Amino acid sequence: MNALIKAATIIDSKSSYHGSTVDIRIKYGKIRLIGQNLSLEKGEQLIEKEHLFVSQGWFDSSVSIGQPGYEERETIENGLRVAAKSGFTGIAVNPNTYPILDTSADITFVSKMSEGYAASIFPIGALTRKSESVDLAELYDMQQSGAVAFGDYQRAITNPNLLKIALQYTQGFNGLVLSFPQENKIAGPGKMNEGIVSTRIGLKGIPAIAESLQIARDLHILAYTGGRLHIPTISTAASVALIKEAKNKGLDISCSVAIHNLFYTDSALEEFNTNFKVLPPLRTQEDVDALIAGIKDGTIDMVTSDHNPLDIERKHVEFDNAAFGTIAQEATFGALLTLVSEKKAIQLLTNGRERFTQENSSIEEGTEANLTLFTTKGSTVFSEENILSKSKNACFLGAKLKGSVYGIIANQKLVLN
């Protein structure tokens, strides 16, 4: 793939061209030349857009794709199309398929099915067999087959000794362990955040302490064992404080926050719209303010879409019976840009790649072209026409977003909107 990108402002703090407006020549998938006033050569595709910005390819650390087993929700092919159109060149895919991704053969299947696309899949293997929190899965074998981390999606590790053993065992091959932050006995049958809104509308609540108590437990175990731990999708002010303290102590801990937990509060559930039924639940404005402060000061390492396509039978039911989850990948950049600067937004959308894949690159001559093209100008209202996923359970419908994605260049392929 040969292309010439004209007048693009590079946002990449690792690059010597950071903040510069330049032309970028790409030959056979590699950045060959970065400079001014480059002329279009034969066989090159010209990419020229208004207010064009270029960054390293964005990475989404929590994406659910139905295949295998739930193809009616989403397929690998369309899931990668959604990722590319949303600006992501890499997605870490959760193991919540059927069967659960808990063997090397499962990881190999997903990896093979995702070959040949612009965006890449980085599979997360289940930490425990069938994600039942009883026995560890084939962690080393899955890592050898391409798994970048190990976790049971939206399922807590109920046995603390299992987490201890996992953190000790994975140190032998530098594995990354994920622990979903929820103490199930305290969360109980809750459907939303426990607070004033849940009391007023009569829904069972999930207390904020259910999250912070589990995180406190996990951090104590990490301090004892060592290892690499990632807490996905935190949602409370107490969680931010705990992780900030752990980082100050030098623990190898990272965490993410889902974009909808930054953008909405539990008041969004007043109308019983099941698209806002997510896990962890939408919290209070105090929690949202603490999360935003956490992404600005670096306590929270990355923002994820926590993209979870669900078919209509799982969402168009009574609120109590509806499944947790929303699709959000198509809206992630636009929503994030309403909350932070473009520099911070790109940092939050690219940090996950190094943590999960241990790749550490920058936009320089001679490197592989793994780029996201976007603009920070303009605003849109997210509508059904913006949904690219097979499933339509989008909580961002009607939200005012900022900027837009032009496309990606990765794996020697170009995808433009």
Coordinates of C-alpha atoms in Angstrom, one line a residue, residues 13 20 33 51 94 140 171 208 234 263 273 279 288 292 297 304 307 332 336 363 382 394 402 410-411 413:
S13 CA 4.8 12.4 22.2
S20 CA 4.7 19.3 13.4
L33 CA 9.7 9.9 4.3
H51 CA -7.6 19.9 9.7
N94 CA -12.5 -10.6 25.5
Y140 CA 1.3 -20.4 29.1
Q171 CA 5.8 -14.0 36.1
A208 CA -19.5 1.4 45.1
I234 CA -13.0 1.0 37.2
F263 CA -19.7 10.4 30.0
N273 CA -33.3 2.5 29.0
L279 CA -21.2 -3.3 34.3
V288 CA -17.3 10.7 37.3
I292 CA -11.8 12.4 34.9
D297 CA -3.2 13.0 36.3
T304 CA -11.7 1.7 26.5
H307 CA -17.7 -2.4 23.3
T332 CA -15.4 6.6 21.9
L336 CA -13.5 11.5 24.9
I363 CA 5.9 7.9 14.1
F382 CA -24.6 10.3 17.4
A394 CA -25.8 2.0 21.8
K402 CA -16.6 16.3 19.0
A410 CA -2.2 -0.5 9.2
N411 CA -1.1 -3.9 8.0
K413 CA -4.1 -1.5 4.2

